[in-house]
Amino acid sequence: MNNLLKNMTWLLIAVIGAAGVGGIALNRGEQINALWFIAAAVCVYAISYRFYAAWIAAKVLVLDETRATPAERFDNGRDFIPTNKWIVFGHHFAAIAGPGPLVGPTLAAQFGYLPGTLWILVGAVLGGCVQDMVTLFFSMRRDGRSLGQMARDELGPIGGAAALIGTLAIMIILIAVLGLVVVNAMKHSPWATSTVAATIPIAMIVGLYMRSIRPGRVLEASALGFMLLLLAVVAGGWVDHSAALRGLFDHEGLPLAWMVIAYGFAAAILPVWLLLAPRDYLSTFMKLGTIILLAIAIVLLQPMIKMPALTQFIDGTGPIFGGKLFPFVFITIACGAISGFHALIASGTTPKLLSNERDIRMVGYGGMALESFVAIMALIAASVLEPGVYFAINSPAGVVGKEAVDAVAKISAWGFPVTVEQMQLLASQMGEATLFARTGGAPSLAVGMASIFGSAFGEGMLALWYHFAIMFEAIFILTTLDAGTRVGRFMLQDMLGNLWPRLGETSWTPSVILTSGLVVGAWGYFLYIGVIDPNGGVNLLWPLFGIANQMLAAIALCVGTGILIKSGKLKQAWITGIPLTWLVLVTSTAAWEKIFSEDKRVGFFAAANDMAVKLAAGALPPEKAAIAPQLIFNQHLDAWLTIFFVATLWVIVFDMLRVSARHLTGKPVPPVSESPHIPSRLVEEYARD
């Protein structure tokens, strides 16, 4: 009877999920209710977790709960610590859930809601969740080694060296784009800037409280941090309306970029307990709480999706970023579907904390599924806006014009009517001076979230909801920015340690300062070129971000596929091989277009040549002519970086294929580096947990 009830329940979930996905995919002409997106997503994630993830865990990876994990075997109270599975889940989710699942779907909405929705759902359950789970498993079976170390051990020196260098270079681009998003959100917004700035001392106060003032009082520290974060949002309104204080937080993009760079350097050298740990801890509650609240608001309000399923911009003429639907929707939405950055976390801190292999499925597959749900929420929040409003916020001034009247005329001519008065009223309701050309995705997402929250819980507080959403996004961004900077420092120290062993000592102060400065200086430069770009930097850096992130995911899947084949699991290697093949196809196509396209809005070289011709002819306005040489150099730099990334990827792919072919034909290859089985002493404690 119980089995029949379970089977009927899962059959019902499958029917609801199929109806939801079918309704979203087949609907044309009429507006669709956002509730369909929630139902489809929840059902798809539930079925894939219950059946696909369980099959991978039991039949492919063969998880062993009696096996001692690295956290137990190397427990040192600092890096390797057996930790409660729910705490690890929260840490892992906080670390992987950066701005990607928020910003990517928002930007990709220029194609319409349908492509992004399908890619988020399918990409996550077949690609992203699998990558995270498999990478976490293989790292735990190899003493918590990093992705680069696993590549070096399993593929040999060529693939390993390419993976190490490529991973560090890709990390630099990822962090730079994170900084660009938060800078664009705070630009000329004293309320947003003061609120985001307040989150830094709040995190430090919580860290000091838990370490020195009231050690072990986690609940007290949580309540204190939560109240201070809410107070920061309210206080931002006071700052915005204060003539004396407003000027202190009203800045152009460049000064804000320098502030973010300074923050990144400080976060990389300060003790973990003082800033990173409490920020991650607070952000977990804020992220999960806000997403749950947004889902509840959508269920209560049941808003209609106003963005069409497909727009005319699938042909590559979109104002937010250039490029056709294929391949650019698949690199614009990276996090939320599949993200290479996750592989760094799944082979970084998380495998050093899990106390039982059984939890790999929940943390690896389940954590990514939850992040994918965040991406669905972001897509809904962007799509419930009037399309004209969406494009007015996200289209750069260089495309639609600097004057409001010119922008609304051009956007309305696309078939998405919007008026100057409508945008002025919206900006006033959100507590902003203007919302035109607020590129980067974060402001439009905040407007969408505020509109949903306001309609469900009170429209009188729209400005408060808007800036709460900005803080929510900034917490996503800064937690990933500071964690990414520290991971980048560790990677650079590991590489430089081969030249001078002392530089490889992660606690040696001169090495910490030197490598932190190099990493921050590298991503700070790309943040700078994004800020000075007249088109807002998104068109310049986000495609490079997407390509780099997806290539990193392909590197992780290469390592996973190679290990599966070497472990005698050729018939199961398709679980990583299929998403790997797709990512290699997508990223190589996108890279080819960014390098060789003659469309100046797509190709890096084409954009540089067009600007060089205009500069030589004196056709550029004086302010743009002054920075044109820098912009031309930046376009060339991005093009050569793309060439480097795609070359690195193909080196690793061919090396994986070479090693796999040698193994299958009985020739010598680097041995599988899995650690020997040691029985766990925590099994009984785990069973009682």
XYZ file of C-alpha atoms in Angstrom:
689
model
C 0.000 0.000 0.000
C 2.834 2.377 0.917
C 4.671 1.613 -2.340
C 1.490 2.233 -4.330
C 1.000 5.580 -2.588
C 4.615 6.586 -3.266
C 4.341 5.578 -6.913
C 1.097 7.518 -7.326
C 2.659 10.567 -5.679
C 5.654 10.561 -8.026
C 3.383 9.949 -10.997
C 1.347 13.003 -9.997
C 4.522 15.088 -9.642
C 5.628 13.923 -13.094
C 2.272 14.862 -14.638
C 2.301 18.310 -13.023
C 5.891 18.889 -14.127
C 5.176 17.785 -17.694
C 2.092 20.009 -17.816
C 4.098 22.956 -16.496
C 6.971 22.564 -18.946
C 4.549 21.884 -21.807
C 2.450 24.923 -20.951
C 5.527 27.166 -20.881
C 6.956 25.756 -24.112
C 3.763 25.673 -26.178
C 2.094 28.891 -25.002
C 1.970 31.561 -27.701
C 0.236 34.905 -27.945
C -1.436 35.035 -24.535
C 0.313 35.899 -21.273
C 1.173 32.979 -19.008
C 0.974 32.874 -15.218
C 4.271 32.796 -13.326
C 2.914 29.978 -11.167
C 3.489 27.581 -14.078
C 7.231 28.294 -13.846
C 7.305 27.527 -10.123
C 5.379 24.266 -10.565
C 7.484 23.110 -13.507
C 10.777 23.868 -11.768
C 9.903 22.239 -8.443
C 8.638 19.077 -10.142
C 11.632 18.789 -12.480
C 14.104 19.223 -9.613
C 12.225 16.769 -7.372
C 12.082 14.005 -9.996
C 15.697 14.435 -11.090
C 16.931 14.410 -7.466
C 14.836 11.423 -6.462
C 15.646 9.226 -9.462
C 18.567 10.478 -11.588
C 20.771 11.658 -8.713
C 19.955 8.535 -6.696
C 20.925 6.318 -9.657
C 24.242 8.158 -10.109
C 24.972 7.889 -6.395
C 24.184 4.174 -6.177
C 25.242 2.770 -9.566
C 27.890 5.112 -10.984
C 29.737 6.656 -8.044
C 28.798 3.910 -5.562
C 28.818 6.117 -2.475
C 30.096 4.350 0.625
C 28.851 5.689 3.964
C 31.263 3.402 5.860
C 34.312 5.064 4.275
C 36.208 7.714 6.233
C 36.126 11.085 4.477
C 39.042 13.561 4.277
C 37.310 15.658 6.944
C 37.588 12.737 9.388
C 41.018 11.457 8.362
C 42.759 14.853 8.268
C 40.748 16.654 10.939
C 42.924 19.598 12.026
C 40.288 22.009 13.298
C 41.183 24.519 10.573
C 40.737 23.290 6.976
C 39.548 19.700 7.491
C 36.638 19.627 9.943
C 33.832 17.002 10.110
C 30.741 19.201 9.921
C 26.997 18.713 10.168
C 25.553 18.069 6.705
C 23.087 20.967 6.935
C 25.831 23.424 7.833
C 27.898 22.133 4.911
C 24.876 22.476 2.634
C 24.450 26.093 3.732
C 28.138 26.861 3.273
C 28.236 25.194 -0.144
C 25.127 26.990 -1.366
C 26.394 30.356 -0.100
C 29.708 29.806 -1.884
C 28.315 28.707 -5.261
C 25.313 31.059 -5.390
C 26.954 34.198 -6.733
C 25.397 36.789 -9.051
C 25.363 34.454 -12.063
C 21.938 32.878 -11.391
C 20.552 36.373 -10.814
C 22.165 38.374 -13.616
C 22.455 35.789 -16.413
C 18.725 34.971 -16.661
C 17.893 38.673 -16.379
C 20.124 39.590 -19.321
C 19.019 36.578 -21.380
C 15.401 37.706 -21.074
C 16.106 39.916 -24.110
C 15.548 36.715 -26.142
C 12.213 36.103 -24.376
C 11.395 33.891 -21.407
C 11.265 30.521 -23.196
C 14.919 29.830 -24.165
C 16.251 30.748 -20.739
C 13.661 28.698 -18.871
C 14.301 25.520 -20.860
C 18.081 25.882 -20.625
C 17.977 26.497 -16.854
C 15.881 23.380 -16.216
C 17.541 20.965 -18.653
C 21.058 22.318 -18.174
C 20.864 22.045 -14.399
C 19.466 18.528 -13.968
C 21.605 16.935 -16.703
C 24.706 19.127 -16.505
C 25.234 21.491 -13.586
C 23.994 19.239 -10.790
C 25.918 16.278 -12.210
C 29.133 18.287 -12.519
C 28.937 19.502 -8.921
C 28.100 16.061 -7.522
C 30.749 14.188 -9.519
C 33.483 16.749 -8.841
C 32.698 16.721 -5.112
C 32.831 12.907 -5.047
C 36.130 12.615 -6.914
C 37.734 15.328 -4.768
C 36.654 13.572 -1.560
C 38.050 10.282 -2.835
C 41.363 12.114 -3.469
C 41.890 13.710 -0.064
C 40.034 16.918 -0.976
C 42.333 17.851 -3.859
C 41.550 20.819 -6.103
C 40.351 20.535 -9.694
C 43.768 21.508 -11.043
C 45.535 18.967 -8.848
C 43.149 16.221 -9.956
C 43.739 17.130 -13.601
C 47.485 16.935 -13.065
C 47.256 13.577 -11.266
C 44.752 11.907 -13.620
C 45.641 13.348 -17.034
C 49.358 13.971 -16.640
C 51.584 17.062 -16.824
C 50.233 18.545 -20.075
C 46.529 18.519 -19.252
C 47.274 19.295 -15.608
C 49.379 22.362 -16.406
C 46.782 23.635 -18.871
C 44.035 23.137 -16.280
C 45.976 24.974 -13.558
C 46.864 27.991 -15.715
C 43.496 28.116 -17.473
C 41.573 27.856 -14.218
C 43.445 30.777 -12.648
C 43.009 32.949 -15.760
C 39.310 32.134 -15.938
C 38.915 32.932 -12.241
C 40.277 36.436 -12.877
C 37.595 37.153 -15.490
C 34.820 35.758 -13.300
C 35.706 37.987 -10.345
C 36.019 41.091 -12.540
C 32.491 40.673 -13.893
C 31.141 40.176 -10.369
C 32.672 43.512 -9.406
C 31.231 45.184 -12.496
C 27.704 44.062 -11.628
C 27.848 45.471 -8.102
C 29.432 48.739 -9.313
C 26.644 49.257 -11.857
C 24.060 48.579 -9.147
C 25.563 51.201 -6.803
C 26.426 53.892 -9.373
C 24.742 57.196 -8.434
C 22.599 55.397 -5.858
C 23.483 56.649 -2.347
C 20.869 54.335 -0.829
C 22.301 51.231 -2.488
C 25.929 52.249 -1.896
C 25.468 52.988 1.803
C 23.509 49.762 2.334
C 26.100 47.596 0.587
C 28.936 49.368 2.419
C 27.220 48.668 5.746
C 27.232 44.908 5.132
C 31.038 44.847 5.529
C 31.283 46.133 9.130
C 28.156 44.132 9.990
C 29.895 40.916 8.944
C 32.978 41.891 10.978
C 30.826 42.674 14.043
C 29.203 39.248 13.803
C 32.625 37.606 13.397
C 33.993 39.353 16.484
C 30.814 38.573 18.423
C 31.056 34.834 17.748
C 34.815 34.641 18.319
C 35.532 37.035 21.197
C 32.437 38.585 22.744
C 30.037 35.635 23.045
C 31.830 32.514 21.738
C 29.468 29.745 20.689
C 26.342 31.941 20.803
C 25.462 31.319 17.166
C 21.755 32.095 17.538
C 22.486 35.443 19.177
C 24.989 36.357 16.466
C 22.502 35.336 13.749
C 19.754 37.512 15.235
C 22.166 40.420 15.643
C 23.400 40.169 12.053
C 19.900 39.869 10.624
C 18.639 42.922 12.533
C 21.669 44.965 11.504
C 21.169 44.047 7.837
C 17.543 45.196 7.944
C 18.616 48.358 9.751
C 21.199 48.975 6.992
C 18.435 48.952 4.361
C 16.290 51.404 6.375
C 19.291 53.600 7.180
C 20.102 53.768 3.487
C 16.836 55.628 3.011
C 17.847 58.125 5.688
C 21.185 58.637 3.933
C 19.448 59.127 0.587
C 17.219 61.867 2.012
C 19.984 63.612 3.967
C 21.659 66.497 2.156
C 24.728 66.126 4.358
C 25.183 62.381 3.920
C 23.942 61.836 0.364
C 27.080 63.276 -1.234
C 29.302 60.847 0.664
C 27.717 57.876 -1.093
C 26.843 59.339 -4.526
C 29.650 58.249 -6.856
C 30.477 57.568 -10.484
C 31.412 54.042 -11.504
C 35.207 54.498 -11.365
C 35.487 55.563 -7.680
C 33.170 52.700 -6.774
C 35.388 50.317 -8.730
C 38.415 51.416 -6.688
C 36.431 50.802 -3.508
C 35.490 47.295 -4.637
C 39.140 46.596 -5.518
C 40.247 47.771 -2.062
C 37.588 45.574 -0.458
C 38.726 42.550 -2.463
C 42.331 43.029 -1.309
C 41.290 43.404 2.329
C 39.044 40.328 2.154
C 41.897 38.246 0.744
C 44.343 39.032 3.563
C 42.047 39.357 6.605
C 41.490 36.264 8.788
C 38.641 34.076 7.527
C 36.768 34.291 10.835
C 36.683 38.100 10.701
C 34.959 38.670 7.350
C 34.473 35.696 5.009
C 32.986 33.197 7.458
C 30.402 35.531 9.047
C 29.532 37.026 5.643
C 28.920 33.550 4.188
C 26.912 32.593 7.250
C 24.704 35.692 7.101
C 24.352 35.486 3.337
C 23.028 31.924 3.570
C 20.071 33.055 5.658
C 19.528 36.148 3.512
C 19.712 34.223 0.228
C 17.479 31.340 1.250
C 15.032 33.582 3.110
C 14.640 36.020 0.221
C 14.174 33.296 -2.398
C 11.559 31.554 -0.244
C 9.803 34.881 0.355
C 9.855 35.619 -3.386
C 8.396 32.188 -4.165
C 5.635 32.735 -1.584
C 4.879 36.171 -3.065
C 4.625 34.686 -6.569
C 2.290 31.946 -5.331
C 0.094 34.521 -3.540
C 0.162 37.123 -6.293
C 0.320 34.819 -9.330
C 1.705 37.576 -11.605
C 1.468 37.324 -15.370
C 4.616 37.062 -17.480
C 4.680 40.152 -19.719
C 7.813 39.367 -21.691
C 6.993 37.396 -24.872
C 8.193 33.798 -25.195
C 10.519 34.865 -28.009
C 11.542 38.360 -29.095
C 12.848 39.608 -32.425
C 16.320 39.806 -30.859
C 16.969 36.076 -31.259
C 18.565 37.107 -34.581
C 21.466 38.751 -32.739
C 20.364 42.400 -32.878
C 19.602 42.673 -29.141
C 20.445 45.979 -27.426
C 21.766 44.446 -24.189
C 24.379 42.208 -25.790
C 25.063 41.168 -29.369
C 24.813 37.613 -30.641
C 22.180 35.148 -31.813
C 20.113 32.848 -29.624
C 22.574 30.021 -30.326
C 25.106 29.969 -28.786
C 24.773 33.091 -26.672
C 21.810 32.143 -24.481
C 23.881 29.173 -23.260
C 26.842 31.304 -22.195
C 24.772 34.223 -20.929
C 23.010 31.865 -18.498
C 25.946 29.990 -17.015
C 25.328 29.831 -13.275
C 21.823 28.473 -12.777
C 22.286 25.890 -15.540
C 25.925 24.797 -15.278
C 28.828 26.749 -13.816
C 32.522 25.988 -13.799
C 33.012 28.131 -10.713
C 31.100 25.494 -8.743
C 33.814 22.950 -9.532
C 36.306 25.109 -7.636
C 34.079 25.051 -4.554
C 33.197 21.352 -4.956
C 36.939 20.600 -5.038
C 37.870 23.313 -2.554
C 36.372 23.807 0.892
C 33.298 21.530 0.695
C 35.099 18.142 0.357
C 37.114 19.044 3.459
C 33.959 19.421 5.567
C 31.626 16.525 4.693
C 31.695 13.758 7.298
C 29.868 11.099 5.233
C 29.818 10.248 1.533
C 26.055 9.785 1.596
C 25.705 13.578 1.892
C 27.387 14.138 -1.497
C 24.059 13.762 -3.284
C 22.291 16.320 -1.096
C 25.103 18.883 -1.067
C 26.378 18.475 -4.636
C 23.235 17.729 -6.657
C 20.745 19.343 -4.280
C 22.769 22.521 -3.756
C 22.988 23.131 -7.506
C 19.278 22.399 -7.943
C 18.514 25.073 -5.357
C 20.731 27.555 -7.190
C 18.933 26.703 -10.419
C 15.666 27.554 -8.665
C 17.191 30.967 -7.847
C 17.775 31.437 -11.590
C 14.108 30.624 -12.319
C 13.082 33.232 -9.715
C 15.340 35.801 -11.378
C 13.899 35.066 -14.819
C 10.370 35.476 -13.463
C 11.264 38.773 -11.751
C 12.683 40.142 -15.015
C 9.825 38.837 -17.150
C 6.970 40.272 -15.071
C 8.193 43.777 -15.927
C 6.712 45.569 -18.899
C 9.144 44.779 -21.750
C 9.581 48.479 -22.499
C 10.634 49.116 -18.900
C 12.979 46.116 -18.973
C 14.763 47.362 -22.091
C 14.878 50.965 -20.839
C 16.730 49.850 -17.717
C 19.113 47.379 -19.368
C 19.887 49.037 -22.719
C 23.109 51.100 -22.557
C 23.070 54.769 -23.477
C 25.512 54.043 -26.292
C 22.793 51.988 -27.995
C 19.537 53.856 -27.270
C 20.867 57.376 -26.670
C 21.794 59.429 -23.630
C 18.598 61.475 -23.510
C 15.487 59.866 -22.059
C 13.278 61.004 -24.939
C 15.616 59.381 -27.479
C 15.758 56.139 -25.489
C 11.980 55.732 -25.171
C 11.488 56.552 -28.851
C 13.934 53.863 -29.926
C 12.621 51.233 -27.502
C 9.014 51.971 -28.480
C 9.979 51.593 -32.143
C 11.042 48.023 -31.354
C 7.459 47.276 -30.384
C 7.896 47.673 -26.604
C 6.120 50.926 -25.692
C 7.439 52.957 -22.759
C 7.261 56.654 -21.846
C 9.552 59.100 -20.077
C 6.824 59.758 -17.500
C 6.459 56.025 -16.827
C 10.193 55.674 -16.160
C 10.305 58.811 -14.011
C 7.421 57.556 -11.868
C 9.053 54.147 -11.507
C 12.395 55.691 -10.506
C 10.633 57.879 -7.932
C 8.805 54.852 -6.491
C 12.104 52.973 -6.211
C 13.878 55.903 -4.552
C 16.232 56.483 -7.478
C 16.974 59.565 -9.560
C 16.785 57.598 -12.806
C 16.566 53.993 -13.992
C 17.601 54.600 -17.606
C 20.677 52.680 -18.802
C 21.284 50.938 -15.453
C 23.059 48.079 -17.176
C 24.328 44.884 -15.601
C 21.013 43.186 -14.848
C 21.015 43.900 -11.107
C 18.859 47.083 -11.154
C 16.153 45.593 -13.406
C 16.082 42.435 -11.295
C 15.690 44.578 -8.179
C 12.807 46.475 -9.809
C 11.122 43.180 -10.699
C 11.578 41.778 -7.201
C 10.362 45.007 -5.614
C 7.288 45.005 -7.854
C 6.416 41.448 -6.777
C 7.090 42.100 -3.086
C 5.220 45.399 -3.213
C 2.157 43.902 -4.863
C 2.087 41.011 -2.389
C 3.092 42.743 0.841
C 2.487 46.474 0.375
C 3.226 48.903 -2.454
C 3.856 51.748 -0.016
C 7.352 50.366 0.606
C 8.530 49.951 -2.997
C 11.718 51.962 -2.411
C 12.526 49.851 0.636
C 11.873 46.627 -1.280
C 14.029 47.829 -4.190
C 17.032 48.579 -2.009
C 16.504 45.409 -0.008
C 16.759 43.563 -3.336
C 19.935 45.503 -4.215
C 21.458 44.475 -0.873
C 20.336 40.890 -1.498
C 22.097 40.902 -4.878
C 25.201 42.580 -3.453
C 25.499 39.895 -0.780
C 25.388 37.262 -3.523
C 28.114 39.125 -5.384
C 30.489 40.089 -2.583
C 30.500 36.632 -0.985
C 31.612 35.164 -4.303
C 34.028 38.015 -5.001
C 35.900 37.705 -1.708
C 35.832 33.892 -1.698
C 36.974 33.836 -5.339
C 39.815 36.233 -4.598
C 41.017 34.035 -1.742
C 40.768 30.881 -3.888
C 42.710 32.697 -6.621
C 45.377 33.589 -4.064
C 45.681 29.946 -2.986
C 46.012 28.843 -6.619
C 48.696 31.436 -7.342
C 50.595 30.531 -4.166
C 50.490 26.877 -5.203
C 51.954 27.732 -8.611
C 54.610 30.168 -7.319
C 55.589 27.689 -4.624
C 57.204 25.612 -7.366
C 59.601 28.528 -7.997
C 60.196 29.507 -4.360
C 58.797 27.169 -1.679
C 58.154 29.968 0.801
C 55.700 31.601 -1.609
C 53.673 28.405 -1.427
C 53.149 28.828 2.332
C 49.568 30.082 2.591
C 50.126 31.632 6.024
C 53.412 33.478 5.264
C 52.488 37.178 5.385
C 54.762 38.439 2.537
C 53.380 35.705 0.261
C 49.805 36.503 1.292
C 50.235 40.208 0.507
C 52.123 39.648 -2.763
C 49.801 37.045 -4.246
C 46.670 38.860 -3.043
C 47.926 42.029 -4.709
C 48.625 40.198 -7.977
C 45.217 38.519 -8.076
C 43.303 41.675 -7.129
C 45.357 43.751 -9.562
C 44.539 41.335 -12.399
C 40.759 41.262 -11.898
C 40.800 44.932 -10.918
C 42.141 45.821 -14.366
C 39.283 44.040 -16.119
C 36.830 45.706 -13.748
C 38.363 49.044 -14.725
C 37.998 48.429 -18.465
C 34.387 47.397 -17.927
C 33.617 50.571 -15.968
C 35.118 52.960 -18.528
C 33.346 51.236 -21.437
C 30.691 53.647 -22.840
C 28.281 50.734 -23.312
C 28.346 49.827 -19.643
C 30.878 47.012 -19.850
C 28.271 44.244 -20.029
C 28.512 43.772 -23.799
C 32.303 43.720 -23.433
C 32.783 41.445 -20.424
C 29.676 39.295 -19.908
C 30.194 37.136 -23.049
C 33.817 36.647 -21.986
C 32.551 35.763 -18.504
C 30.092 33.228 -19.913
C 32.634 31.636 -22.237
C 35.230 31.419 -19.462
C 32.784 29.982 -16.934
C 31.433 27.343 -19.307
C 34.956 26.395 -20.377
C 35.841 25.881 -16.732
C 32.806 23.599 -16.426
C 34.023 21.706 -19.494
C 37.444 21.283 -17.846
C 35.760 19.820 -14.742
C 33.667 17.466 -16.882
C 36.822 16.443 -18.791
C 38.471 15.423 -15.541
C 35.324 13.595 -14.402
C 34.918 11.742 -17.698
C 38.562 10.728 -17.742
C 38.375 9.355 -14.193
C 35.181 7.405 -14.950
C 36.768 5.782 -18.009
C 39.992 4.959 -16.150
C 37.900 3.481 -13.315
C 36.334 0.970 -15.696
C 33.005 2.780 -16.029
C 33.013 3.504 -19.756
C 29.312 2.604 -20.083
C 28.370 5.184 -17.427
C 30.747 7.911 -18.651
C 27.939 9.434 -20.710
C 26.613 11.185 -17.578
C 29.541 13.616 -17.861
C 30.373 12.983 -21.513
C 27.077 14.323 -22.903
C 27.148 17.678 -21.066
C 30.881 17.909 -21.850
C 30.224 17.481 -25.585
C 27.493 20.126 -25.480
C 29.657 22.628 -23.594
C 32.612 22.140 -25.924
C 30.308 22.771 -28.902
C 28.677 25.838 -27.346
C 31.819 27.484 -26.017
C 33.863 26.824 -29.155
C 31.095 28.298 -31.336
C 30.715 31.335 -29.087
C 34.475 31.854 -28.991
C 34.683 31.595 -32.792
C 32.016 34.281 -33.179
C 33.581 36.591 -30.571
C 36.919 36.306 -32.367
C 36.016 36.239 -36.064
C 32.572 37.828 -36.413
C 32.528 40.923 -38.603
C 29.606 42.329 -36.607
C 31.125 45.019 -34.386
C 28.565 44.251 -31.664
C 29.718 40.623 -31.533
C 33.347 40.308 -32.627
C 36.095 41.729 -30.422
C 38.437 42.415 -33.350
C 35.577 43.872 -35.418
C 34.688 46.299 -32.617
C 38.322 47.336 -32.208
C 38.784 47.912 -35.955
C 35.550 49.919 -36.213
C 36.587 52.194 -33.361
C 40.104 52.601 -34.782
C 38.673 53.719 -38.140
C 36.334 56.217 -36.470
C 39.143 57.542 -34.278
C 41.417 58.067 -37.288
C 38.609 59.857 -39.150
C 37.836 62.110 -36.177
C 34.275 60.784 -36.062
C 34.211 60.151 -32.313
C 32.965 62.710 -29.762
C 35.796 64.191 -27.654
C 34.977 62.279 -24.460
C 34.942 58.943 -26.306
C 38.012 59.792 -28.404
C 39.987 60.328 -25.192
C 39.489 56.738 -24.061
C 39.298 55.133 -27.513
C 42.919 53.841 -27.522
C 42.273 52.097 -24.184
C 39.012 50.595 -25.469
C 40.695 49.371 -28.659
C 43.430 47.719 -26.605
C 40.832 46.130 -24.336
C 38.921 44.634 -27.264
C 42.130 43.101 -28.601
C 43.007 41.810 -25.134
C 39.585 40.160 -24.770
C 39.966 38.542 -28.189
C 43.361 37.065 -27.355
C 42.087 35.902 -23.974
C 39.242 34.106 -25.727
C 41.743 32.434 -28.051
C 43.791 31.376 -25.024
C 40.735 29.984 -23.217
C 39.520 27.920 -26.167
C 43.035 26.638 -26.882
C 43.406 25.603 -23.229
C 40.078 23.787 -23.333
C 40.961 21.819 -26.458
C 44.374 20.876 -25.057
C 42.632 19.384 -22.007
C 39.940 17.668 -24.137
C 42.524 16.040 -26.419
C 44.659 15.048 -23.441
C 41.633 13.419 -21.782
C 40.802 11.578 -25.017
C 44.439 10.504 -25.374
C 44.620 9.156 -21.831
C 41.239 7.421 -22.189
C 42.212 5.807 -25.510
C 45.505 4.572 -24.062
C 43.677 3.083 -21.082
C 41.092 1.335 -23.273
C 43.837 -0.170 -25.453
C 45.821 -1.406 -22.456
C 48.673 1.116 -22.694
C 50.180 2.715 -19.566
C 48.492 5.855 -18.227
C 48.745 7.794 -14.963
C 47.183 5.547 -12.308
C 43.852 6.351 -10.692
C 44.845 8.485 -7.701
C 41.972 7.487 -5.420
C 42.957 7.144 -1.759
C 42.687 3.711 -0.126
C 39.538 2.770 1.773
C 39.718 3.466 5.508
C 36.708 2.553 7.669
C 34.952 5.488 9.269
C 34.681 5.834 13.011
C 31.824 8.331 12.641
C 29.265 5.957 11.124
C 27.449 5.354 14.404
C 27.430 9.072 15.182
C 26.174 9.749 11.659
C 23.364 7.220 12.083
C 22.241 8.931 15.289
C 22.328 12.395 13.686
